[in-house]
């Protein structure tokens, strides 16, 4: 049996944002989210949609406006095939100009979805 719980929230408020990226190139960071204002990242989901049944290692980092790595949300975290993993336990601050970037050790396997709220 398969059981699922789905929670969906939709907002038209401009301070809320959500974005995602399909990591199409191995071992290359791709931008999953960026902001032009101070923000709080509320969720980072990594989904392994591998049709070949491969587990994938992923890295999620935040960089400053000069693209210098400031920290990692996860480093070589194994995402099992067919699964989705939430990697944040608590909201994280992202300063203006910051970006959330994702890489994986295999191409076309990881989808990253980031959501958050800009500060007013």
PDB file of C-alpha atoms in Angstrom:
ATOM      1  CA  UNK A   1       0.000   0.000   0.000  1.00  0.00           C
ATOM      2  CA  UNK A   2       1.007   3.548  -0.609  1.00  0.00           C
ATOM      3  CA  UNK A   3      -0.078   6.350   1.679  1.00  0.00           C
ATOM      4  CA  UNK A   4       0.548  10.018   1.014  1.00  0.00           C
ATOM      5  CA  UNK A   5      -0.213  13.260   2.772  1.00  0.00           C
ATOM      6  CA  UNK A   6      -0.174  16.336   0.577  1.00  0.00           C
ATOM      7  CA  UNK A   7      -0.286  19.872   1.886  1.00  0.00           C
ATOM      8  CA  UNK A   8      -0.742  22.724  -0.548  1.00  0.00           C
ATOM      9  CA  UNK A   9      -0.808  26.425   0.116  1.00  0.00           C
ATOM     10  CA  UNK A  10      -1.207  29.060  -2.556  1.00  0.00           C
ATOM     11  CA  UNK A  11      -0.641  32.748  -2.037  1.00  0.00           C
ATOM     12  CA  UNK A  12      -0.725  35.730  -4.339  1.00  0.00           C
ATOM     13  CA  UNK A  13       1.206  37.859  -1.846  1.00  0.00           C
ATOM     14  CA  UNK A  14       4.361  39.186  -3.548  1.00  0.00           C
ATOM     15  CA  UNK A  15       6.679  38.465  -0.611  1.00  0.00           C
ATOM     16  CA  UNK A  16       6.182  34.692  -0.944  1.00  0.00           C
ATOM     17  CA  UNK A  17       8.202  32.879  -3.577  1.00  0.00           C
ATOM     18  CA  UNK A  18       8.806  29.401  -4.868  1.00  0.00           C
ATOM     19  CA  UNK A  19      11.136  28.187  -7.551  1.00  0.00           C
ATOM     20  CA  UNK A  20      12.853  25.079  -8.695  1.00  0.00           C
ATOM     21  CA  UNK A  21      15.442  23.598 -10.959  1.00  0.00           C
ATOM     22  CA  UNK A  22      16.083  20.333 -12.740  1.00  0.00           C
ATOM     23  CA  UNK A  23      19.770  19.566 -12.221  1.00  0.00           C
ATOM     24  CA  UNK A  24      20.698  18.639 -15.788  1.00  0.00           C
ATOM     25  CA  UNK A  25      24.508  18.667 -15.522  1.00  0.00           C
ATOM     26  CA  UNK A  26      26.523  16.505 -13.117  1.00  0.00           C
ATOM     27  CA  UNK A  27      28.808  18.143 -10.547  1.00  0.00           C
ATOM     28  CA  UNK A  28      27.790  21.678 -11.534  1.00  0.00           C
ATOM     29  CA  UNK A  29      25.899  24.047  -9.255  1.00  0.00           C
ATOM     30  CA  UNK A  30      22.619  25.339 -10.618  1.00  0.00           C
ATOM     31  CA  UNK A  31      20.539  28.176  -9.141  1.00  0.00           C
ATOM     32  CA  UNK A  32      17.404  26.886  -7.424  1.00  0.00           C
ATOM     33  CA  UNK A  33      16.392  30.244  -5.908  1.00  0.00           C
ATOM     34  CA  UNK A  34      17.684  33.793  -5.623  1.00  0.00           C
ATOM     35  CA  UNK A  35      16.383  36.902  -3.943  1.00  0.00           C
ATOM     36  CA  UNK A  36      16.769  40.653  -4.290  1.00  0.00           C
ATOM     37  CA  UNK A  37      15.694  41.247  -0.684  1.00  0.00           C
ATOM     38  CA  UNK A  38      16.419  39.668   2.686  1.00  0.00           C
ATOM     39  CA  UNK A  39      14.406  36.460   2.861  1.00  0.00           C
ATOM     40  CA  UNK A  40      13.722  33.349   4.880  1.00  0.00           C
ATOM     41  CA  UNK A  41      13.985  29.999   3.114  1.00  0.00           C
ATOM     42  CA  UNK A  42      11.202  27.828   4.498  1.00  0.00           C
ATOM     43  CA  UNK A  43      11.591  24.664   2.445  1.00  0.00           C
ATOM     44  CA  UNK A  44      14.106  22.902   0.213  1.00  0.00           C
ATOM     45  CA  UNK A  45      12.835  19.678  -1.339  1.00  0.00           C
ATOM     46  CA  UNK A  46      15.070  17.329  -3.307  1.00  0.00           C
ATOM     47  CA  UNK A  47      13.305  14.796  -5.473  1.00  0.00           C
ATOM     48  CA  UNK A  48      15.028  11.917  -7.271  1.00  0.00           C
ATOM     49  CA  UNK A  49      13.005  11.200 -10.406  1.00  0.00           C
ATOM     50  CA  UNK A  50      15.516   8.681 -11.779  1.00  0.00           C
ATOM     51  CA  UNK A  51      13.903   6.297 -14.241  1.00  0.00           C
ATOM     52  CA  UNK A  52      16.941   4.030 -14.060  1.00  0.00           C
ATOM     53  CA  UNK A  53      16.687   3.293 -10.365  1.00  0.00           C
ATOM     54  CA  UNK A  54      19.814   5.187  -9.312  1.00  0.00           C
ATOM     55  CA  UNK A  55      20.363   6.775  -5.916  1.00  0.00           C
ATOM     56  CA  UNK A  56      21.933  10.222  -6.285  1.00  0.00           C
ATOM     57  CA  UNK A  57      24.185  12.331  -4.057  1.00  0.00           C
ATOM     58  CA  UNK A  58      23.186  15.997  -3.828  1.00  0.00           C
ATOM     59  CA  UNK A  59      24.702  19.168  -2.420  1.00  0.00           C
ATOM     60  CA  UNK A  60      22.692  22.266  -1.540  1.00  0.00           C
ATOM     61  CA  UNK A  61      24.501  25.467  -0.637  1.00  0.00           C
ATOM     62  CA  UNK A  62      23.856  29.148  -0.287  1.00  0.00           C
ATOM     63  CA  UNK A  63      26.115  31.691  -1.890  1.00  0.00           C
ATOM     64  CA  UNK A  64      26.420  35.444  -1.516  1.00  0.00           C
ATOM     65  CA  UNK A  65      25.983  38.011  -4.299  1.00  0.00           C
ATOM     66  CA  UNK A  66      29.593  37.351  -5.428  1.00  0.00           C
ATOM     67  CA  UNK A  67      28.794  33.604  -5.793  1.00  0.00           C
ATOM     68  CA  UNK A  68      31.078  32.682  -2.889  1.00  0.00           C
ATOM     69  CA  UNK A  69      29.864  29.678  -0.892  1.00  0.00           C
ATOM     70  CA  UNK A  70      28.710  30.731   2.575  1.00  0.00           C
ATOM     71  CA  UNK A  71      27.466  27.382   3.843  1.00  0.00           C
ATOM     72  CA  UNK A  72      25.926  24.028   2.992  1.00  0.00           C
ATOM     73  CA  UNK A  73      22.386  22.876   3.720  1.00  0.00           C
ATOM     74  CA  UNK A  74      23.524  19.357   2.808  1.00  0.00           C
ATOM     75  CA  UNK A  75      26.715  17.846   1.426  1.00  0.00           C
ATOM     76  CA  UNK A  76      26.638  14.607  -0.606  1.00  0.00           C
ATOM     77  CA  UNK A  77      23.285  13.607   0.870  1.00  0.00           C
ATOM     78  CA  UNK A  78      22.043  10.383  -0.736  1.00  0.00           C
ATOM     79  CA  UNK A  79      18.581  10.823  -2.243  1.00  0.00           C
ATOM     80  CA  UNK A  80      17.138   7.347  -2.896  1.00  0.00           C
ATOM     81  CA  UNK A  81      15.522   6.670  -6.252  1.00  0.00           C
ATOM     82  CA  UNK A  82      11.862   7.636  -6.379  1.00  0.00           C
ATOM     83  CA  UNK A  83      11.986   9.645  -3.160  1.00  0.00           C
ATOM     84  CA  UNK A  84      11.665  13.243  -2.028  1.00  0.00           C
ATOM     85  CA  UNK A  85      13.639  14.574   0.930  1.00  0.00           C
ATOM     86  CA  UNK A  86      13.022  17.821   2.859  1.00  0.00           C
ATOM     87  CA  UNK A  87      16.426  19.040   3.978  1.00  0.00           C
ATOM     88  CA  UNK A  88      15.551  21.987   6.243  1.00  0.00           C
ATOM     89  CA  UNK A  89      14.410  21.436   9.816  1.00  0.00           C
ATOM     90  CA  UNK A  90      13.999  25.144  10.523  1.00  0.00           C
ATOM     91  CA  UNK A  91      13.696  28.258   8.333  1.00  0.00           C
ATOM     92  CA  UNK A  92      17.025  29.728   7.222  1.00  0.00           C
ATOM     93  CA  UNK A  93      17.912  33.368   6.570  1.00  0.00           C
ATOM     94  CA  UNK A  94      19.036  34.291   3.045  1.00  0.00           C
ATOM     95  CA  UNK A  95      20.431  37.828   2.675  1.00  0.00           C
ATOM     96  CA  UNK A  96      19.619  40.065  -0.266  1.00  0.00           C
ATOM     97  CA  UNK A  97      21.508  38.932  -3.355  1.00  0.00           C
ATOM     98  CA  UNK A  98      21.924  35.431  -1.953  1.00  0.00           C
ATOM     99  CA  UNK A  99      21.194  32.264  -3.904  1.00  0.00           C
ATOM    100  CA  UNK A 100      20.387  28.672  -3.102  1.00  0.00           C
ATOM    101  CA  UNK A 101      22.353  26.397  -5.427  1.00  0.00           C
ATOM    102  CA  UNK A 102      22.096  22.656  -6.036  1.00  0.00           C
ATOM    103  CA  UNK A 103      24.392  20.073  -7.607  1.00  0.00           C
ATOM    104  CA  UNK A 104      24.215  16.303  -8.005  1.00  0.00           C
ATOM    105  CA  UNK A 105      26.682  13.597  -8.956  1.00  0.00           C
ATOM    106  CA  UNK A 106      24.457  12.437 -11.852  1.00  0.00           C
ATOM    107  CA  UNK A 107      22.590  14.547 -14.437  1.00  0.00           C
ATOM    108  CA  UNK A 108      18.819  14.619 -14.953  1.00  0.00           C
ATOM    109  CA  UNK A 109      17.985  12.871 -11.684  1.00  0.00           C
ATOM    110  CA  UNK A 110      17.410  15.600  -9.074  1.00  0.00           C
ATOM    111  CA  UNK A 111      14.673  18.215  -8.992  1.00  0.00           C
ATOM    112  CA  UNK A 112      15.046  20.913  -6.337  1.00  0.00           C
ATOM    113  CA  UNK A 113      12.136  23.044  -5.123  1.00  0.00           C
ATOM    114  CA  UNK A 114      12.731  26.030  -2.853  1.00  0.00           C
ATOM    115  CA  UNK A 115      10.110  28.198  -1.154  1.00  0.00           C
ATOM    116  CA  UNK A 116      10.413  31.182   1.129  1.00  0.00           C
ATOM    117  CA  UNK A 117       9.303  34.644   2.086  1.00  0.00           C
ATOM    118  CA  UNK A 118      10.957  37.991   1.440  1.00  0.00           C
ATOM    119  CA  UNK A 119      11.140  40.413   4.351  1.00  0.00           C
ATOM    120  CA  UNK A 120       9.169  43.605   3.962  1.00  0.00           C
TER     121      UNK A 120
END
